[in-house]
Amino acid sequence: MGSIEFTNTSVTYPGGLVALKDVSLSIDEGEFVVVVGLSGAGKSTMLRAINGLVPVSGSVMVDGREVVGASQSELRAIRSDVGMIFQTFNLVNRSRVVNNALMGRLSKIPRWRSLLGLWPAEDKEIALQSLERVNIVEKAYVRASDLSGGQQQRVGIARALAQEPQIILADEPVASLDPVTSHMVMRDLQRINRDLGITTLINLHFLDLARQYGRRLIGLNDGRVVFDGDIADVDDEVFRGIYGRAITPDDLLD
Amino acid sequence: MNTFAPETQVRPTEPPRAVRYLTPLAAGIAATGVIGLAGPVGPLWGTLVGLVTFGALFWADITRRILDAGILVAAGIAGMSYFDWVLAGRSGPIDFKLSLIAAVGWVVYGAGTGFVIHRAQPSYRRTIIGAQAVAWGGGATLALFTATAMGVLAPLNARQISNGDIQELTIGLFIVTGLAAAGVGLGANFSFATRLPSLFASGLVLVVSVMAYNEIKFSTAAIATQLGRIGEIADDFWPPVWKWPKSLGQPDTFNIIEPFIETLQIAIIGAVTGNLLALPLAFYASRMTAPSNVAYRIAKGFLNVVRTIPDLVWGIFFATAVGFGNPFAGALAMIMFSLAIMAKLLSETVDAIDIGPLEAGRAAGARHTQVIQYGAFPQVKPNYVAYALYIFELNIRASVVIGFVGAGGIGRLLNERRNFFQWDQVMAIVLVIFVSVLLIEWFSIWARRKLV
Ligand SMILES: Nc1ncnc2c1ncn2[C@@H]1O[C@H](COP(=O)(O)OP(=O)(O)OP(=O)(O)O)[C@@H](O)[C@H]1O
Ligand SMILES: [Mg+2]
């Protein structure tokens, strides 16, 4: 439950750009992994390979299910077990918070129910509980656009949690938040990983955030894995391997 | 080891939403509409209406109690039996007055519906009882009138079918226009594919302008002559005459109201059906939400063809197909007219939406239709409502005009009076149209401002 296995995985975008090159690694159930790298190194691409949002070759196994070559319905089944959190939140701004959280339940209810908007009581309950888990339930009936950035990201997390996922993929979840809010959101994610045992992969820009919250670090450079190990082992040399230069204050949040 | 405590958080109660007031209304009007078309009424239909209403209330999460279903079914049987009793005792065709009397049964039933809603959700205002009553009464009247006008209820109201010659002629006209439209659509697609749109467009405009100038024999002298006769023309038209005999030897009556309601119905049916059909089409016709490239091209191509056929031609086509003077023809023409406009406007709005929520939906394992319904549609909903009201305005005007070509409604009456050279009666009809279009436009502008 919640394991990920890359074997000679590559991602080639239409147009020929190879954004992920022959990656092989495995992530165990319940791990908290931080992925770092320069802009364009392929961090987002690596995350999207896991839920099949990008054209992927080689092999990606999610909980023993193969993503490469999966049919549409197999892909939906895999995706429904993998929650995703986005840098720009990707909420439906005009919809209420609770409806945004309910989007995480879409794959779990029959088609006729979603068409008529007839949500089963259990699914509403799960959505509200997800909101409670990130302390935002009092805004359940407020429009998403009326929330602050940090609150919106918590709704984004609640939407992922509503899927009752085995894996959470967070693509730079704090990049558009201020430092204080960033720490709050990171703590939320850490707590969810600890309490619910959900395997968590997070792309981060800031190295100190990675150090503070991560255990395992994966460093990407030009689509290749150049570091994969304990975050405590990251020294200047490793850093240079990932970023091609020494640490500067710009790489730190605070 | 929870570092947080969900049990200390206070869950807000869900506030009532406007759509929840509207759901039973919409279901009620739809149900009476269907029943009005089906003709014979009675306790069986009453049971059905009660159950449909309960279904709507169930959906809107207002009540899920069996007792409420019982109340609604009982009220439905009572309302329907009264309705049946009025219609069974009628002595002539079903007209506006009789419809109003029969609709009282529905006013009572509507009040019952409102009572059930208020009982189940005390947070809903008491005025909901009145609102439901009025809407059901209105819905029933409208349904009955539609059924009458379309000749479903009684052979008394049947209209004569046109003769074969005219049919052939108009079908021919339709085919020619359709082919021309398809040609233009293909030409436009071709020119875009070859990246020579400007060349194609300027050539087309040039050719058409030259042709038009030749055809019309544009003359300022004619305008001047007519302007000199303005006093003479005004004498013919003023004062308006409101009443005239329906046919030879009958007393003077006010004959505008029935065809006017017919026009209103044509516009409503056209706008509602067309706008609903346009909804899936619009999402197919936008690259943002089309399920595949093939679906996109088919939807876009279909819309290009439908859009190039003018409303008048649709009117002629359907009048030929279902019978001259039949308002059903007008309704069908207005459906195509509304569909074309809505699908174009909406698909262009969809082109500009934020794709973030769509990606989030897809990443959560949702189906394509679910992604559209929950990720894309909420983003364009205010635009959809605004366009729908705007199209309703357009429909009122357009359905007057298509009456001229045999599609029913007030246009038919206008054309008839004009053929008799009764200019003062024409003036009365024009005034009715003018005032009502103005009122509907005001209402529409007000509603758009409220809703958006
Ligand atoms: N949809 C796409 N089509 C074609 N190329 C793409 C697409 N998405 C990303 N790329 C390219 O793939 C490479 C890796 O992109 P990716 O988004 O994975 O980088 P990233 O590490 O997430 O960068 P950032 O920190 O800026 O988000 C980049 O060169 C990018 O231009
Ligand atoms: Mg990225």
Coordinates of N, CA and C in Angstrom, one line a residue, chain B residues 146-319:
Chain B
T146 N -49.7 25.5 -24.2 CA -48.8 24.9 -25.2 C -49.5 23.7 -25.9
A147 N -50.1 22.8 -25.0 CA -50.7 21.6 -25.5 C -51.8 22.0 -26.5
T148 N -52.6 23.0 -26.1 CA -53.7 23.5 -27.0 C -53.2 24.0 -28.3
A149 N -52.2 24.9 -28.2 CA -51.6 25.5 -29.4 C -51.0 24.5 -30.3
M150 N -50.4 23.5 -29.7 CA -49.8 22.5 -30.6 C -50.8 21.4 -31.1
G151 N -52.0 21.6 -30.7 CA -53.1 20.7 -31.2 C -53.0 19.3 -30.6
V152 N -52.4 19.2 -29.4 CA -52.3 17.9 -28.8 C -53.6 17.5 -28.1
L153 N -54.2 18.5 -27.5 CA -55.4 18.2 -26.6 C -56.6 17.9 -27.4
A154 N -57.0 18.8 -28.3 CA -58.3 18.7 -29.0 C -58.1 18.9 -30.5
P155 N -58.8 18.1 -31.2 CA -58.8 18.3 -32.7 C -59.4 19.7 -33.0
L156 N -60.2 20.2 -32.1 CA -60.8 21.6 -32.3 C -59.7 22.6 -32.7
N157 N -58.5 22.4 -32.1 CA -57.5 23.4 -32.3 C -56.5 23.1 -33.4
A158 N -56.8 22.0 -34.1 CA -55.9 21.5 -35.2 C -55.9 22.6 -36.3
R159 N -54.7 22.7 -36.9 CA -54.6 23.7 -38.0 C -54.4 22.9 -39.3
Q160 N -54.8 23.6 -40.4 CA -54.7 22.9 -41.7 C -53.3 22.8 -42.1
I161 N -53.1 21.7 -42.8 CA -51.7 21.4 -43.3 C -51.6 22.1 -44.7
S162 N -50.4 22.6 -45.0 CA -50.2 23.3 -46.3 C -50.3 22.3 -47.4
N163 N -50.4 22.8 -48.6 CA -50.5 21.9 -49.8 C -49.1 21.5 -50.3
G164 N -49.0 20.5 -51.0 CA -47.8 19.8 -51.4 C -46.8 20.7 -52.1
D165 N -47.4 21.6 -53.0 CA -46.5 22.4 -53.8 C -45.6 23.3 -53.0
I166 N -46.2 24.0 -52.0 CA -45.4 24.9 -51.1 C -44.3 24.1 -50.4
Q167 N -44.7 22.9 -50.0 CA -43.8 22.0 -49.3 C -42.5 21.8 -50.1
E168 N -42.8 21.3 -51.3 CA -41.6 21.0 -52.2 C -40.7 22.3 -52.4
L169 N -41.4 23.4 -52.6 CA -40.7 24.6 -52.8 C -39.7 24.9 -51.7
T170 N -40.3 24.9 -50.4 CA -39.5 25.3 -49.3 C -38.4 24.2 -49.0
I171 N -38.7 23.0 -49.2 CA -37.7 22.0 -49.0 C -36.5 22.2 -49.9
G172 N -36.9 22.5 -51.2 CA -35.8 22.9 -52.1 C -35.0 24.0 -51.6
L173 N -35.7 25.1 -51.2 CA -35.0 26.3 -50.7 C -34.1 25.9 -49.5
F174 N -34.6 25.1 -48.7 CA -33.8 24.7 -47.5 C -32.5 24.0 -47.9
I175 N -32.7 23.0 -48.9 CA -31.5 22.3 -49.3 C -30.5 23.2 -49.9
V176 N -30.9 24.1 -50.8 CA -30.0 25.0 -51.4 C -29.3 25.9 -50.3
T177 N -30.0 26.4 -49.4 CA -29.4 27.2 -48.4 C -28.4 26.4 -47.5
G178 N -28.9 25.2 -47.2 CA -28.0 24.3 -46.4 C -26.7 24.0 -47.1
L179 N -26.8 23.7 -48.4 CA -25.6 23.5 -49.2 C -24.7 24.7 -49.2
A180 N -25.3 25.8 -49.4 CA -24.5 27.1 -49.5 C -23.8 27.3 -48.1
A181 N -24.6 27.0 -47.1 CA -24.0 27.2 -45.7 C -22.8 26.3 -45.5
A182 N -23.0 25.0 -45.9 CA -21.9 24.0 -45.8 C -20.7 24.4 -46.6
G183 N -21.0 25.0 -47.8 CA -19.9 25.5 -48.7 C -19.1 26.5 -48.0
V184 N -19.8 27.5 -47.4 CA -19.1 28.6 -46.7 C -18.3 28.1 -45.6
G185 N -18.9 27.1 -44.8 CA -18.2 26.5 -43.7 C -16.9 25.8 -44.1
L186 N -17.1 25.0 -45.2 CA -15.9 24.3 -45.7 C -14.8 25.3 -46.2
G187 N -15.3 26.3 -46.9 CA -14.4 27.3 -47.4 C -13.6 28.0 -46.3
A188 N -14.3 28.3 -45.2 CA -13.7 29.0 -44.1 C -12.7 28.0 -43.5
N189 N -13.0 26.8 -43.3 CA -12.1 25.8 -42.7 C -10.9 25.7 -43.6
F190 N -11.1 25.6 -44.9 CA -10.0 25.4 -45.8 C -9.1 26.6 -45.7
S191 N -9.7 27.8 -45.7 CA -8.8 29.0 -45.7 C -8.0 29.1 -44.4
F192 N -8.6 28.6 -43.3 CA -7.8 28.6 -42.1 C -6.7 27.6 -42.1
A193 N -7.0 26.4 -42.7 CA -6.0 25.4 -42.8 C -4.9 25.8 -43.7
T194 N -5.1 26.6 -44.7 CA -4.1 27.0 -45.6 C -3.5 28.4 -45.2
R195 N -4.0 28.9 -44.1 CA -3.5 30.1 -43.5 C -3.6 31.3 -44.5
L196 N -4.7 31.3 -45.3 CA -5.0 32.4 -46.2 C -6.4 33.0 -45.8
P197 N -6.7 33.1 -44.6 CA -8.1 33.6 -44.2 C -8.3 35.0 -44.7
S198 N -7.3 35.9 -44.6 CA -7.6 37.3 -44.9 C -7.9 37.4 -46.4
L199 N -7.1 36.6 -47.2 CA -7.3 36.7 -48.7 C -8.7 36.2 -49.0
F200 N -9.1 35.1 -48.4 CA -10.4 34.5 -48.6 C -11.5 35.5 -48.2
A201 N -11.3 36.0 -47.0 CA -12.4 36.9 -46.5 C -12.5 38.2 -47.3
S202 N -11.4 38.8 -47.7 CA -11.5 40.0 -48.5 C -12.2 39.8 -49.8
G203 N -11.8 38.6 -50.4 CA -12.4 38.3 -51.7 C -13.9 38.1 -51.6
L204 N -14.3 37.4 -50.5 CA -15.7 37.1 -50.3 C -16.5 38.4 -50.1
V205 N -15.9 39.3 -49.3 CA -16.6 40.6 -49.0 C -16.8 41.4 -50.3
L206 N -15.7 41.4 -51.1 CA -15.7 42.1 -52.4 C -16.8 41.6 -53.3
V207 N -16.8 40.3 -53.5 CA -17.8 39.7 -54.4 C -19.2 40.0 -53.9
V208 N -19.4 39.7 -52.6 CA -20.8 39.9 -52.0 C -21.2 41.4 -52.2
S209 N -20.3 42.3 -51.9 CA -20.7 43.7 -52.0 C -21.1 44.1 -53.4
V210 N -20.4 43.7 -54.4 CA -20.7 44.0 -55.8 C -22.1 43.4 -56.1
M211 N -22.3 42.2 -55.7 CA -23.5 41.5 -56.0 C -24.7 42.3 -55.4
A212 N -24.5 42.6 -54.1 CA -25.6 43.3 -53.3 C -25.9 44.6 -54.0
Y213 N -24.9 45.4 -54.4 CA -25.2 46.7 -55.0 C -26.0 46.5 -56.2
N214 N -25.7 45.6 -57.0 CA -26.4 45.3 -58.3 C -27.8 44.9 -58.0
E215 N -28.0 44.0 -57.0 CA -29.3 43.5 -56.7 C -30.3 44.5 -56.2
I216 N -29.9 45.3 -55.2 CA -30.8 46.2 -54.6 C -31.1 47.5 -55.4
K217 N -30.3 47.8 -56.3 CA -30.5 49.0 -57.1 C -30.7 50.2 -56.2
F218 N -29.7 50.4 -55.4 CA -29.7 51.4 -54.3 C -30.0 52.8 -54.9
S219 N -31.0 53.4 -54.3 CA -31.4 54.7 -54.8 C -31.9 55.6 -53.7
T220 N -31.2 56.8 -53.7 CA -31.6 57.8 -52.7 C -32.9 58.5 -53.0
A221 N -33.2 58.5 -54.3 CA -34.4 59.2 -54.8 C -35.7 58.5 -54.2
A222 N -35.6 57.2 -54.1 CA -36.8 56.4 -53.6 C -37.0 56.8 -52.1
I223 N -35.9 56.9 -51.4 CA -36.1 57.2 -50.0 C -36.7 58.6 -49.8
A224 N -36.3 59.6 -50.6 CA -36.8 60.9 -50.6 C -38.3 61.0 -50.9
T225 N -38.7 60.2 -51.9 CA -40.1 60.2 -52.2 C -41.0 59.7 -51.1
Q226 N -40.5 58.6 -50.5 CA -41.2 58.0 -49.4 C -41.3 58.9 -48.2
L227 N -40.2 59.6 -47.9 CA -40.2 60.6 -46.8 C -41.2 61.7 -47.0
G228 N -41.5 62.1 -48.2 CA -42.5 63.1 -48.5 C -43.9 62.6 -48.2
R229 N -44.1 61.2 -48.2 CA -45.4 60.7 -47.9 C -45.7 60.4 -46.4
I230 N -44.8 60.9 -45.6 CA -44.8 60.4 -44.2 C -46.1 60.7 -43.5
G231 N -46.7 61.9 -43.8 CA -48.0 62.2 -43.1 C -49.1 61.3 -43.5
E232 N -49.1 61.0 -44.8 CA -50.1 60.0 -45.4 C -50.0 58.7 -44.7
I233 N -48.8 58.2 -44.5 CA -48.5 56.9 -43.9 C -49.0 56.9 -42.5
A234 N -48.7 58.0 -41.8 CA -49.1 58.1 -40.3 C -50.6 58.0 -40.2
D235 N -51.3 58.6 -41.1 CA -52.8 58.6 -41.1 C -53.3 57.2 -41.1
D236 N -52.7 56.3 -42.0 CA -53.1 54.9 -42.1 C -52.9 54.2 -40.8
F237 N -51.8 54.5 -40.1 CA -51.4 53.7 -38.9 C -52.1 54.2 -37.6
W238 N -52.4 55.5 -37.5 CA -52.9 56.1 -36.3 C -54.3 56.5 -36.3
P239 N -55.2 56.4 -35.3 CA -54.9 55.7 -34.0 C -54.9 54.2 -34.2
P240 N -54.3 53.4 -33.3 CA -54.3 51.9 -33.4 C -55.7 51.4 -33.1
V241 N -56.1 50.4 -33.7 CA -57.4 49.7 -33.5 C -57.2 48.4 -32.8
W242 N -57.7 48.2 -31.6 CA -57.4 47.1 -30.7 C -58.3 45.9 -31.0
K243 N -59.6 46.2 -31.5 CA -60.5 45.0 -31.6 C -61.0 44.9 -33.0
W244 N -61.2 43.7 -33.4 CA -61.8 43.5 -34.7 C -62.4 42.1 -34.7
P245 N -63.4 41.8 -35.6 CA -64.0 40.5 -35.6 C -63.1 39.4 -36.0
K246 N -63.2 38.3 -35.3 CA -62.2 37.2 -35.5 C -62.5 36.6 -36.9
S247 N -63.7 36.4 -37.3 CA -64.0 36.1 -38.7 C -65.3 36.9 -39.1
L248 N -65.7 36.8 -40.3 CA -66.8 37.6 -40.8 C -68.1 37.4 -40.0
G249 N -68.7 38.5 -39.7 CA -70.0 38.4 -39.0 C -70.0 38.2 -37.5
Q250 N -68.7 38.1 -36.9 CA -68.6 37.9 -35.5 C -68.4 39.3 -34.8
P251 N -68.7 39.4 -33.5 CA -68.5 40.6 -32.8 C -67.0 41.0 -32.7
D252 N -66.7 42.3 -32.5 CA -65.3 42.7 -32.2 C -64.8 42.1 -31.0
T253 N -63.6 41.5 -31.0 CA -62.9 41.0 -29.8 C -61.4 41.4 -29.9
F254 N -60.8 41.3 -28.7 CA -59.4 41.6 -28.6 C -58.7 40.3 -28.9
N255 N -58.0 40.2 -30.1 CA -57.5 39.0 -30.6 C -56.0 38.8 -30.4
I256 N -55.4 39.8 -29.8 CA -53.9 39.8 -29.8 C -53.3 38.8 -28.7
I257 N -54.1 38.6 -27.6 CA -53.5 38.0 -26.5 C -53.0 36.5 -26.8
E258 N -53.9 35.8 -27.4 CA -53.6 34.3 -27.6 C -52.4 34.1 -28.5
P259 N -52.3 34.7 -29.7 CA -51.1 34.6 -30.5 C -49.8 35.1 -29.8
F260 N -50.1 36.2 -28.9 CA -48.9 36.7 -28.2 C -48.4 35.7 -27.2
I261 N -49.3 35.0 -26.5 CA -48.8 34.0 -25.6 C -48.1 32.9 -26.3
E262 N -48.7 32.6 -27.5 CA -48.0 31.6 -28.4 C -46.6 32.0 -28.7
T263 N -46.4 33.2 -29.0 CA -45.0 33.7 -29.3 C -44.1 33.6 -28.1
L264 N -44.7 33.9 -27.0 CA -43.9 33.8 -25.7 C -43.5 32.4 -25.5
Q265 N -44.4 31.5 -25.8 CA -44.1 30.0 -25.6 C -43.1 29.5 -26.5
I266 N -43.2 30.0 -27.8 CA -42.2 29.6 -28.8 C -40.8 30.1 -28.3
A267 N -40.8 31.3 -27.8 CA -39.5 31.8 -27.4 C -39.0 31.1 -26.2
I268 N -39.9 30.7 -25.2 CA -39.4 30.0 -24.0 C -39.0 28.6 -24.4
I269 N -39.8 27.9 -25.1 CA -39.4 26.5 -25.5 C -38.1 26.5 -26.3
G270 N -38.0 27.5 -27.2 CA -36.8 27.6 -28.0 C -35.6 27.8 -27.2
A271 N -35.7 28.8 -26.3 CA -34.5 29.2 -25.5 C -34.1 28.1 -24.5
V272 N -35.1 27.5 -23.8 CA -34.8 26.5 -22.8 C -34.2 25.3 -23.5
T273 N -34.9 24.8 -24.5 CA -34.4 23.5 -25.1 C -33.0 23.8 -25.8
G274 N -33.0 24.9 -26.6 CA -31.8 25.2 -27.3 C -30.6 25.4 -26.4
N275 N -30.8 26.1 -25.3 CA -29.7 26.4 -24.4 C -29.2 25.1 -23.7
L276 N -30.2 24.2 -23.4 CA -29.8 22.9 -22.8 C -29.0 22.1 -23.7
L277 N -29.5 22.0 -25.0 CA -28.7 21.2 -26.0 C -27.4 21.7 -26.2
A278 N -27.3 23.1 -26.1 CA -26.0 23.7 -26.5 C -24.9 23.4 -25.4
L279 N -25.4 23.1 -24.2 CA -24.4 22.9 -23.1 C -23.3 21.8 -23.4
P280 N -23.7 20.6 -23.7 CA -22.7 19.6 -24.0 C -21.9 20.0 -25.3
L281 N -22.7 20.5 -26.3 CA -22.0 20.9 -27.5 C -20.9 21.9 -27.3
A282 N -21.2 22.9 -26.5 CA -20.2 24.0 -26.3 C -18.9 23.4 -25.7
F283 N -19.0 22.4 -24.8 CA -17.8 21.9 -24.2 C -17.1 21.0 -25.2
Y284 N -17.8 20.4 -26.2 CA -17.2 19.6 -27.2 C -16.5 20.6 -28.2
A285 N -17.0 21.7 -28.3 CA -16.5 22.7 -29.4 C -15.4 23.6 -28.8
S286 N -14.9 23.3 -27.7 CA -13.7 24.0 -27.2 C -12.5 23.1 -27.0
R287 N -11.4 23.5 -27.4 CA -10.2 22.7 -27.3 C -9.9 22.3 -25.8
M288 N -10.3 23.2 -24.9 CA -10.0 23.0 -23.5 C -10.7 21.8 -23.0
T289 N -11.9 21.5 -23.5 CA -12.7 20.5 -22.8 C -13.1 19.4 -23.8
A290 N -12.8 19.5 -25.0 CA -13.2 18.4 -26.0 C -12.6 17.1 -25.6
P291 N -13.3 16.0 -25.6 CA -12.8 14.7 -25.2 C -11.7 14.2 -26.2
S292 N -11.8 14.6 -27.5 CA -10.8 14.2 -28.4 C -10.8 15.3 -29.6
N293 N -9.7 15.2 -30.4 CA -9.6 16.1 -31.5 C -10.8 15.9 -32.5
V294 N -11.1 14.6 -32.7 CA -12.2 14.3 -33.7 C -13.5 14.9 -33.2
A295 N -13.8 14.7 -31.9 CA -15.1 15.2 -31.3 C -15.1 16.7 -31.5
Y296 N -13.9 17.4 -31.3 CA -13.9 18.8 -31.4 C -14.2 19.3 -32.8
R297 N -13.6 18.6 -33.8 CA -13.8 18.9 -35.2 C -15.3 18.7 -35.6
I298 N -15.9 17.6 -35.2 CA -17.3 17.3 -35.5 C -18.2 18.4 -34.9
A299 N -18.0 18.7 -33.7 CA -18.9 19.7 -33.0 C -18.7 21.0 -33.6
K300 N -17.5 21.4 -33.9 CA -17.2 22.7 -34.5 C -17.8 22.8 -35.9
G301 N -17.7 21.8 -36.7 CA -18.2 21.7 -38.0 C -19.8 21.8 -38.0
F302 N -20.4 21.1 -37.1 CA -21.8 21.1 -37.0 C -22.3 22.5 -36.7
L303 N -21.6 23.1 -35.7 CA -22.0 24.5 -35.3 C -21.8 25.5 -36.4
N304 N -20.8 25.3 -37.2 CA -20.5 26.2 -38.3 C -21.7 26.2 -39.3
V305 N -22.1 25.0 -39.5 CA -23.2 24.8 -40.5 C -24.5 25.4 -39.9
V306 N -24.9 25.0 -38.7 CA -26.1 25.5 -38.0 C -26.1 27.0 -38.0
R307 N -25.0 27.6 -37.7 CA -24.9 29.0 -37.5 C -25.1 29.8 -38.7
T308 N -24.7 29.2 -39.9 CA -24.8 30.0 -41.1 C -26.2 30.0 -41.7
I309 N -27.1 29.1 -41.2 CA -28.5 29.1 -41.6 C -29.3 30.1 -40.8
P310 N -29.9 31.1 -41.5 CA -30.6 32.1 -40.7 C -31.9 31.6 -40.1
D311 N -32.4 32.3 -39.1 CA -33.6 31.9 -38.4 C -34.8 31.8 -39.3
L312 N -34.9 32.7 -40.3 CA -36.0 32.6 -41.2 C -36.1 31.3 -42.0
V313 N -34.9 30.9 -42.4 CA -34.8 29.6 -43.2 C -35.2 28.4 -42.3
W314 N -34.8 28.4 -41.0 CA -35.2 27.4 -40.1 C -36.8 27.4 -40.0
G315 N -37.3 28.6 -39.9 CA -38.8 28.8 -39.8 C -39.5 28.2 -41.0
I316 N -39.0 28.5 -42.2 CA -39.6 28.0 -43.4 C -39.5 26.4 -43.4
F317 N -38.3 25.9 -43.1 CA -38.1 24.5 -43.1 C -39.0 23.8 -42.2
F318 N -39.1 24.2 -40.9 CA -39.9 23.5 -40.0 C -41.4 23.7 -40.2
A319 N -41.8 24.9 -40.7 CA -43.2 25.1 -41.1 C -43.6 24.1 -42.2

